[in-house]
């Protein structure tokens, strides 16, 4: 498949002043575009051409991994920003407090990991298979999916993410970035939705998975391979729709 740039629900200048239009234009328009172009060029004529971006990130290495993961990471990063931040959903605040002591303690630990990451990389909030949350500082194009974890949010601390606006003041960028996070999207990742088949009554529940088809408990619907079918009526994933919270 051919990989493309994510369509973003905000304008290039909408994140200013925390992220200027100039930074956005370079970061999204040039850096990310280059990773997407390189990925498409590198996978042409290889088995990776038939895989989804998730599959490539999980299975590749070297230059293909670097460009695939940078495409994945940046897509995730930009889609999780918003110019109109809303309060953190209560269930997410409670979850973070249960894992890290308080929301403030979580933010402190995350910011410390981001400020302390040596060189280029990404800081992540990720859930392991048991559902426990972790803060991970990954160098270069690192992505928690390669460790079997589900990414919940990420911060790009490559210099190209902040140098135009903040020069060497990475901590100032981290501080401003907190005001751009779409907490609703983080909550959606943290509490994977149940999905219902639109042609029969089957409901996919991430808490139980679909072990008979090899889908482990704890697998979000988005993470199920595309060739999976409804165990009741046999329709493909695109026949499913997310169900409201219980
Ligand atoms: Mn970047």
PDB file of C-alpha atoms and ligand atoms in Angstrom:
ATOM      1  CA  UNK A   1       0.000   0.000   0.000  1.00  0.00           C
ATOM      2  CA  UNK A   2       1.026   3.570  -0.590  1.00  0.00           C
ATOM      3  CA  UNK A   3       1.454   5.578   2.588  1.00  0.00           C
ATOM      4  CA  UNK A   4       0.112   9.115   2.801  1.00  0.00           C
ATOM      5  CA  UNK A   5       0.247  12.196   5.003  1.00  0.00           C
ATOM      6  CA  UNK A   6      -2.354  12.325   7.799  1.00  0.00           C
ATOM      7  CA  UNK A   7      -5.170  14.818   7.304  1.00  0.00           C
ATOM      8  CA  UNK A   8      -5.202  17.056  10.355  1.00  0.00           C
ATOM      9  CA  UNK A   9      -8.321  18.616  11.907  1.00  0.00           C
ATOM     10  CA  UNK A  10      -6.607  22.028  12.443  1.00  0.00           C
ATOM     11  CA  UNK A  11      -4.900  24.699  10.334  1.00  0.00           C
ATOM     12  CA  UNK A  12      -1.073  24.993  10.104  1.00  0.00           C
ATOM     13  CA  UNK A  13      -1.116  28.244  12.122  1.00  0.00           C
ATOM     14  CA  UNK A  14      -3.690  27.031  14.677  1.00  0.00           C
ATOM     15  CA  UNK A  15      -1.187  25.729  17.248  1.00  0.00           C
ATOM     16  CA  UNK A  16       0.707  29.033  17.587  1.00  0.00           C
ATOM     17  CA  UNK A  17       2.263  30.381  19.701  1.00  0.00           C
ATOM     18  CA  UNK A  18       3.117  27.046  21.373  1.00  0.00           C
ATOM     19  CA  UNK A  19       4.015  25.715  17.916  1.00  0.00           C
ATOM     20  CA  UNK A  20       4.527  28.389  15.247  1.00  0.00           C
ATOM     21  CA  UNK A  21       3.339  28.017  11.667  1.00  0.00           C
ATOM     22  CA  UNK A  22       6.992  27.987  10.585  1.00  0.00           C
ATOM     23  CA  UNK A  23       7.776  25.045  12.885  1.00  0.00           C
ATOM     24  CA  UNK A  24       4.618  23.271  11.738  1.00  0.00           C
ATOM     25  CA  UNK A  25       5.428  23.835   8.060  1.00  0.00           C
ATOM     26  CA  UNK A  26       8.929  22.399   8.473  1.00  0.00           C
ATOM     27  CA  UNK A  27       8.004  19.599  10.852  1.00  0.00           C
ATOM     28  CA  UNK A  28       4.816  18.367   9.189  1.00  0.00           C
ATOM     29  CA  UNK A  29       5.325  19.664   5.651  1.00  0.00           C
ATOM     30  CA  UNK A  30       9.010  18.786   5.180  1.00  0.00           C
ATOM     31  CA  UNK A  31      10.231  16.290   7.805  1.00  0.00           C
ATOM     32  CA  UNK A  32       7.146  14.072   7.865  1.00  0.00           C
ATOM     33  CA  UNK A  33       6.649  14.341   4.107  1.00  0.00           C
ATOM     34  CA  UNK A  34      10.236  13.150   3.606  1.00  0.00           C
ATOM     35  CA  UNK A  35       9.715  10.103   5.857  1.00  0.00           C
ATOM     36  CA  UNK A  36       6.522   9.205   3.970  1.00  0.00           C
ATOM     37  CA  UNK A  37       8.236   9.625   0.585  1.00  0.00           C
ATOM     38  CA  UNK A  38      11.292   7.611   1.675  1.00  0.00           C
ATOM     39  CA  UNK A  39       9.086   4.830   3.047  1.00  0.00           C
ATOM     40  CA  UNK A  40       7.120   4.525  -0.197  1.00  0.00           C
ATOM     41  CA  UNK A  41      10.358   4.495  -2.204  1.00  0.00           C
ATOM     42  CA  UNK A  42      12.080   1.913   0.050  1.00  0.00           C
ATOM     43  CA  UNK A  43       9.205  -0.611   0.181  1.00  0.00           C
ATOM     44  CA  UNK A  44       8.508  -0.578  -3.569  1.00  0.00           C
ATOM     45  CA  UNK A  45       8.988  -4.103  -4.920  1.00  0.00           C
ATOM     46  CA  UNK A  46       9.441  -5.649  -1.409  1.00  0.00           C
ATOM     47  CA  UNK A  47       7.054  -7.749   0.735  1.00  0.00           C
ATOM     48  CA  UNK A  48       6.532  -4.643   2.903  1.00  0.00           C
ATOM     49  CA  UNK A  49       4.511  -3.129   0.065  1.00  0.00           C
ATOM     50  CA  UNK A  50       1.581  -5.416   1.017  1.00  0.00           C
ATOM     51  CA  UNK A  51       1.680  -4.557   4.743  1.00  0.00           C
ATOM     52  CA  UNK A  52      -0.064  -1.917   6.807  1.00  0.00           C
ATOM     53  CA  UNK A  53       2.086   0.741   8.489  1.00  0.00           C
ATOM     54  CA  UNK A  54       1.592  -1.003  11.863  1.00  0.00           C
ATOM     55  CA  UNK A  55       2.844  -4.285  10.430  1.00  0.00           C
ATOM     56  CA  UNK A  56       5.910  -2.656   8.875  1.00  0.00           C
ATOM     57  CA  UNK A  57       6.811  -0.980  12.188  1.00  0.00           C
ATOM     58  CA  UNK A  58       6.503  -4.333  13.985  1.00  0.00           C
ATOM     59  CA  UNK A  59       8.439  -6.398  11.427  1.00  0.00           C
ATOM     60  CA  UNK A  60      11.058  -4.261   9.680  1.00  0.00           C
ATOM     61  CA  UNK A  61      14.501  -3.013  10.605  1.00  0.00           C
ATOM     62  CA  UNK A  62      17.133  -0.626   9.265  1.00  0.00           C
ATOM     63  CA  UNK A  63      16.128   2.149   6.878  1.00  0.00           C
ATOM     64  CA  UNK A  64      12.623   0.783   6.271  1.00  0.00           C
ATOM     65  CA  UNK A  65      11.981   0.631  10.029  1.00  0.00           C
ATOM     66  CA  UNK A  66      13.331   4.148  10.558  1.00  0.00           C
ATOM     67  CA  UNK A  67      11.113   5.707   7.904  1.00  0.00           C
ATOM     68  CA  UNK A  68       8.041   3.602   8.775  1.00  0.00           C
ATOM     69  CA  UNK A  69       8.318   4.342  12.495  1.00  0.00           C
ATOM     70  CA  UNK A  70       8.968   8.035  11.889  1.00  0.00           C
ATOM     71  CA  UNK A  71       5.839   8.098   9.697  1.00  0.00           C
ATOM     72  CA  UNK A  72       3.831   6.287  12.403  1.00  0.00           C
ATOM     73  CA  UNK A  73       5.218   8.381  15.279  1.00  0.00           C
ATOM     74  CA  UNK A  74       4.688  11.752  13.576  1.00  0.00           C
ATOM     75  CA  UNK A  75       1.183  10.819  12.400  1.00  0.00           C
ATOM     76  CA  UNK A  76       0.292   9.859  15.984  1.00  0.00           C
ATOM     77  CA  UNK A  77       1.971  13.002  17.395  1.00  0.00           C
ATOM     78  CA  UNK A  78       0.211  15.471  15.088  1.00  0.00           C
ATOM     79  CA  UNK A  79      -3.200  13.800  15.321  1.00  0.00           C
ATOM     80  CA  UNK A  80      -3.061  14.092  19.111  1.00  0.00           C
ATOM     81  CA  UNK A  81      -2.673  17.884  19.117  1.00  0.00           C
ATOM     82  CA  UNK A  82      -5.525  20.375  19.293  1.00  0.00           C
ATOM     83  CA  UNK A  83      -5.785  24.182  19.287  1.00  0.00           C
ATOM     84  CA  UNK A  84      -8.871  23.944  21.533  1.00  0.00           C
ATOM     85  CA  UNK A  85      -7.882  21.890  24.526  1.00  0.00           C
ATOM     86  CA  UNK A  86     -10.657  20.501  26.701  1.00  0.00           C
ATOM     87  CA  UNK A  87     -10.294  19.273  30.291  1.00  0.00           C
ATOM     88  CA  UNK A  88      -8.854  15.786  30.776  1.00  0.00           C
ATOM     89  CA  UNK A  89     -11.672  13.189  30.944  1.00  0.00           C
ATOM     90  CA  UNK A  90     -12.254  12.054  34.512  1.00  0.00           C
ATOM     91  CA  UNK A  91     -11.643   8.363  33.775  1.00  0.00           C
ATOM     92  CA  UNK A  92      -8.199   9.204  32.307  1.00  0.00           C
ATOM     93  CA  UNK A  93      -7.315  11.444  35.261  1.00  0.00           C
ATOM     94  CA  UNK A  94      -8.263   8.620  37.641  1.00  0.00           C
ATOM     95  CA  UNK A  95      -6.233   6.102  35.653  1.00  0.00           C
ATOM     96  CA  UNK A  96      -3.116   8.313  35.639  1.00  0.00           C
ATOM     97  CA  UNK A  97      -3.506   9.028  39.349  1.00  0.00           C
ATOM     98  CA  UNK A  98      -3.802   5.295  40.094  1.00  0.00           C
ATOM     99  CA  UNK A  99      -0.590   4.541  38.162  1.00  0.00           C
ATOM    100  CA  UNK A 100       1.576   7.552  38.970  1.00  0.00           C
ATOM    101  CA  UNK A 101       0.156   8.968  42.214  1.00  0.00           C
ATOM    102  CA  UNK A 102      -1.524  12.014  40.647  1.00  0.00           C
ATOM    103  CA  UNK A 103      -1.948  13.688  37.255  1.00  0.00           C
ATOM    104  CA  UNK A 104       0.683  16.237  38.298  1.00  0.00           C
ATOM    105  CA  UNK A 105       3.119  13.476  39.276  1.00  0.00           C
ATOM    106  CA  UNK A 106       2.540  11.803  35.899  1.00  0.00           C
ATOM    107  CA  UNK A 107       3.248  15.058  34.041  1.00  0.00           C
ATOM    108  CA  UNK A 108       6.347  15.665  36.118  1.00  0.00           C
ATOM    109  CA  UNK A 109       7.717  12.191  35.405  1.00  0.00           C
ATOM    110  CA  UNK A 110       6.879  12.435  31.697  1.00  0.00           C
ATOM    111  CA  UNK A 111       8.486  15.904  31.373  1.00  0.00           C
ATOM    112  CA  UNK A 112      11.571  14.685  33.221  1.00  0.00           C
ATOM    113  CA  UNK A 113      11.942  11.761  30.801  1.00  0.00           C
ATOM    114  CA  UNK A 114      11.505  14.145  27.847  1.00  0.00           C
ATOM    115  CA  UNK A 115      14.024  16.682  29.137  1.00  0.00           C
ATOM    116  CA  UNK A 116      16.502  13.942  30.010  1.00  0.00           C
ATOM    117  CA  UNK A 117      16.384  11.978  26.759  1.00  0.00           C
ATOM    118  CA  UNK A 118      19.884  12.247  25.288  1.00  0.00           C
ATOM    119  CA  UNK A 119      19.904  13.226  21.602  1.00  0.00           C
ATOM    120  CA  UNK A 120      16.936  12.617  19.308  1.00  0.00           C
ATOM    121  CA  UNK A 121      13.895  10.551  20.189  1.00  0.00           C
ATOM    122  CA  UNK A 122      10.361  10.214  21.474  1.00  0.00           C
ATOM    123  CA  UNK A 123       8.807   9.988  24.913  1.00  0.00           C
ATOM    124  CA  UNK A 124       5.754   7.784  25.210  1.00  0.00           C
ATOM    125  CA  UNK A 125       2.945   6.856  27.504  1.00  0.00           C
ATOM    126  CA  UNK A 126       2.240   3.218  26.649  1.00  0.00           C
ATOM    127  CA  UNK A 127       0.226   0.294  28.018  1.00  0.00           C
ATOM    128  CA  UNK A 128       1.681  -3.184  28.315  1.00  0.00           C
ATOM    129  CA  UNK A 129      -0.311  -6.377  27.631  1.00  0.00           C
ATOM    130  CA  UNK A 130      -1.499  -6.442  31.235  1.00  0.00           C
ATOM    131  CA  UNK A 131      -2.802  -2.880  30.911  1.00  0.00           C
ATOM    132  CA  UNK A 132      -0.155  -1.302  33.151  1.00  0.00           C
ATOM    133  CA  UNK A 133       1.003   2.154  32.018  1.00  0.00           C
ATOM    134  CA  UNK A 134       4.649   3.026  31.356  1.00  0.00           C
ATOM    135  CA  UNK A 135       6.590   6.157  30.455  1.00  0.00           C
ATOM    136  CA  UNK A 136       9.221   5.232  27.878  1.00  0.00           C
ATOM    137  CA  UNK A 137      12.044   7.373  26.483  1.00  0.00           C
ATOM    138  CA  UNK A 138      13.003   5.956  23.088  1.00  0.00           C
ATOM    139  CA  UNK A 139      15.971   7.076  20.995  1.00  0.00           C
ATOM    140  CA  UNK A 140      15.706   7.963  17.306  1.00  0.00           C
ATOM    141  CA  UNK A 141      12.614   6.308  15.734  1.00  0.00           C
ATOM    142  CA  UNK A 142      11.744   4.092  18.736  1.00  0.00           C
ATOM    143  CA  UNK A 143       8.127   2.960  19.087  1.00  0.00           C
ATOM    144  CA  UNK A 144       6.593   0.935  21.978  1.00  0.00           C
ATOM    145  CA  UNK A 145       4.823  -1.430  19.531  1.00  0.00           C
ATOM    146  CA  UNK A 146       8.188  -3.115  18.972  1.00  0.00           C
ATOM    147  CA  UNK A 147       8.083  -4.006  22.707  1.00  0.00           C
ATOM    148  CA  UNK A 148       4.544  -5.352  22.454  1.00  0.00           C
ATOM    149  CA  UNK A 149       3.052  -2.254  24.064  1.00  0.00           C
ATOM    150  CA  UNK A 150       0.192  -0.027  22.920  1.00  0.00           C
ATOM    151  CA  UNK A 151       1.120   3.678  22.457  1.00  0.00           C
ATOM    152  CA  UNK A 152      -1.231   6.093  24.233  1.00  0.00           C
ATOM    153  CA  UNK A 153       0.509   9.437  23.663  1.00  0.00           C
ATOM    154  CA  UNK A 154       3.866  10.700  22.444  1.00  0.00           C
ATOM    155  CA  UNK A 155       6.124  13.754  22.426  1.00  0.00           C
ATOM    156  CA  UNK A 156       8.713  14.363  19.713  1.00  0.00           C
ATOM    157  CA  UNK A 157      11.927  15.683  21.268  1.00  0.00           C
ATOM    158  CA  UNK A 158      14.026  15.704  18.097  1.00  0.00           C
ATOM    159  CA  UNK A 159      15.566  19.171  17.763  1.00  0.00           C
ATOM    160  CA  UNK A 160      13.570  19.708  14.564  1.00  0.00           C
ATOM    161  CA  UNK A 161      10.407  19.681  16.727  1.00  0.00           C
ATOM    162  CA  UNK A 162      11.354  22.825  18.663  1.00  0.00           C
ATOM    163  CA  UNK A 163      14.538  24.520  17.466  1.00  0.00           C
ATOM    164  CA  UNK A 164      12.871  27.228  15.340  1.00  0.00           C
ATOM    165  CA  UNK A 165      10.641  28.374  18.210  1.00  0.00           C
ATOM    166  CA  UNK A 166      12.654  27.492  21.309  1.00  0.00           C
ATOM    167  CA  UNK A 167      16.274  27.131  20.125  1.00  0.00           C
ATOM    168  CA  UNK A 168      17.986  24.935  22.739  1.00  0.00           C
ATOM    169  CA  UNK A 169      15.222  25.339  25.363  1.00  0.00           C
ATOM    170  CA  UNK A 170      13.653  21.893  25.104  1.00  0.00           C
ATOM    171  CA  UNK A 171      12.046  22.240  28.552  1.00  0.00           C
ATOM    172  CA  UNK A 172      10.101  25.325  27.343  1.00  0.00           C
ATOM    173  CA  UNK A 173       8.793  23.340  24.376  1.00  0.00           C
ATOM    174  CA  UNK A 174       7.704  20.510  26.677  1.00  0.00           C
ATOM    175  CA  UNK A 175       5.939  23.025  28.916  1.00  0.00           C
ATOM    176  CA  UNK A 176       4.037  24.558  25.972  1.00  0.00           C
ATOM    177  CA  UNK A 177       3.186  21.162  24.469  1.00  0.00           C
ATOM    178  CA  UNK A 178       1.078  20.221  27.510  1.00  0.00           C
ATOM    179  CA  UNK A 179      -1.367  22.922  26.370  1.00  0.00           C
ATOM    180  CA  UNK A 180      -1.812  21.307  22.929  1.00  0.00           C
ATOM    181  CA  UNK A 181      -2.735  17.746  23.905  1.00  0.00           C
ATOM    182  CA  UNK A 182      -6.141  16.383  22.942  1.00  0.00           C
ATOM    183  CA  UNK A 183      -6.868  14.461  26.146  1.00  0.00           C
ATOM    184  CA  UNK A 184      -9.995  12.927  24.640  1.00  0.00           C
ATOM    185  CA  UNK A 185      -7.806  11.133  22.099  1.00  0.00           C
ATOM    186  CA  UNK A 186      -5.418   9.930  24.813  1.00  0.00           C
ATOM    187  CA  UNK A 187      -8.433   8.581  26.722  1.00  0.00           C
ATOM    188  CA  UNK A 188      -9.682   6.803  23.576  1.00  0.00           C
ATOM    189  CA  UNK A 189      -6.303   5.051  23.313  1.00  0.00           C
ATOM    190  CA  UNK A 190      -6.209   4.288  27.038  1.00  0.00           C
ATOM    191  CA  UNK A 191      -9.688   2.744  27.097  1.00  0.00           C
ATOM    192  CA  UNK A 192     -10.055   0.876  23.779  1.00  0.00           C
ATOM    193  CA  UNK A 193     -13.646   0.898  22.531  1.00  0.00           C
ATOM    194  CA  UNK A 194     -15.805  -2.161  21.959  1.00  0.00           C
ATOM    195  CA  UNK A 195     -16.766  -2.591  18.308  1.00  0.00           C
ATOM    196  CA  UNK A 196     -20.004  -4.096  17.023  1.00  0.00           C
ATOM    197  CA  UNK A 197     -20.511  -5.965  13.759  1.00  0.00           C
ATOM    198  CA  UNK A 198     -23.051  -4.005  11.718  1.00  0.00           C
ATOM    199  CA  UNK A 199     -24.531  -7.105  10.063  1.00  0.00           C
ATOM    200  CA  UNK A 200     -24.922  -9.406  13.101  1.00  0.00           C
ATOM    201  CA  UNK A 201     -25.005  -9.030  16.886  1.00  0.00           C
ATOM    202  CA  UNK A 202     -21.349  -9.909  17.550  1.00  0.00           C
ATOM    203  CA  UNK A 203     -19.450  -7.439  19.740  1.00  0.00           C
ATOM    204  CA  UNK A 204     -15.647  -7.323  19.802  1.00  0.00           C
ATOM    205  CA  UNK A 205     -14.528  -6.525  23.345  1.00  0.00           C
ATOM    206  CA  UNK A 206     -10.806  -5.636  23.730  1.00  0.00           C
ATOM    207  CA  UNK A 207     -10.942  -6.973  27.297  1.00  0.00           C
ATOM    208  CA  UNK A 208     -11.478 -10.520  26.046  1.00  0.00           C
ATOM    209  CA  UNK A 209     -10.124 -10.325  22.480  1.00  0.00           C
ATOM    210  CA  UNK A 210     -10.971 -13.194  20.113  1.00  0.00           C
ATOM    211  CA  UNK A 211      -8.645 -15.984  21.313  1.00  0.00           C
ATOM    212  CA  UNK A 212     -10.102 -18.572  18.898  1.00  0.00           C
ATOM    213  CA  UNK A 213      -8.864 -16.413  16.011  1.00  0.00           C
ATOM    214  CA  UNK A 214      -5.551 -15.720  17.751  1.00  0.00           C
ATOM    215  CA  UNK A 215      -6.472 -12.226  18.989  1.00  0.00           C
ATOM    216  CA  UNK A 216      -5.234 -11.936  22.564  1.00  0.00           C
ATOM    217  CA  UNK A 217      -7.141 -10.244  25.376  1.00  0.00           C
ATOM    218  CA  UNK A 218      -6.086  -6.604  25.605  1.00  0.00           C
ATOM    219  CA  UNK A 219      -5.856  -6.097  21.832  1.00  0.00           C
ATOM    220  CA  UNK A 220      -7.506  -2.848  20.696  1.00  0.00           C
ATOM    221  CA  UNK A 221      -9.788  -3.188  17.662  1.00  0.00           C
ATOM    222  CA  UNK A 222      -7.431  -0.959  15.646  1.00  0.00           C
ATOM    223  CA  UNK A 223      -4.588  -3.423  16.308  1.00  0.00           C
ATOM    224  CA  UNK A 224      -6.380  -6.474  14.896  1.00  0.00           C
ATOM    225  CA  UNK A 225      -4.902  -7.569  11.535  1.00  0.00           C
ATOM    226  CA  UNK A 226      -6.930  -6.498   8.508  1.00  0.00           C
ATOM    227  CA  UNK A 227      -7.599 -10.084   7.419  1.00  0.00           C
ATOM    228  CA  UNK A 228      -9.514 -10.853  10.638  1.00  0.00           C
ATOM    229  CA  UNK A 229     -13.230 -11.520  10.119  1.00  0.00           C
ATOM    230  CA  UNK A 230     -16.324 -11.458  12.313  1.00  0.00           C
ATOM    231  CA  UNK A 231     -16.338 -14.867  14.075  1.00  0.00           C
ATOM    232  CA  UNK A 232     -20.131 -15.030  13.689  1.00  0.00           C
ATOM    233  CA  UNK A 233     -20.936 -13.806  10.174  1.00  0.00           C
ATOM    234  CA  UNK A 234     -17.533 -13.648   8.486  1.00  0.00           C
ATOM    235  CA  UNK A 235     -17.530  -9.972   7.471  1.00  0.00           C
ATOM    236  CA  UNK A 236     -14.275  -7.977   7.455  1.00  0.00           C
ATOM    237  CA  UNK A 237     -13.208  -5.294   9.939  1.00  0.00           C
ATOM    238  CA  UNK A 238     -14.674  -2.465   7.883  1.00  0.00           C
ATOM    239  CA  UNK A 239     -18.152  -3.821   8.686  1.00  0.00           C
ATOM    240  CA  UNK A 240     -17.573  -2.895  12.358  1.00  0.00           C
ATOM    241  CA  UNK A 241     -18.439   0.331  14.153  1.00  0.00           C
ATOM    242  CA  UNK A 242     -17.315   1.587  17.595  1.00  0.00           C
ATOM    243  CA  UNK A 243     -19.886   1.254  20.382  1.00  0.00           C
ATOM    244  CA  UNK A 244     -20.569   3.947  22.994  1.00  0.00           C
ATOM    245  CA  UNK A 245     -18.871   3.714  26.387  1.00  0.00           C
ATOM    246  CA  UNK A 246     -20.514   1.336  28.816  1.00  0.00           C
TER     247      UNK A 246
HETATM  248 MN1  LIG B   1       9.683  15.115  14.319  1.00  0.00          MN
END
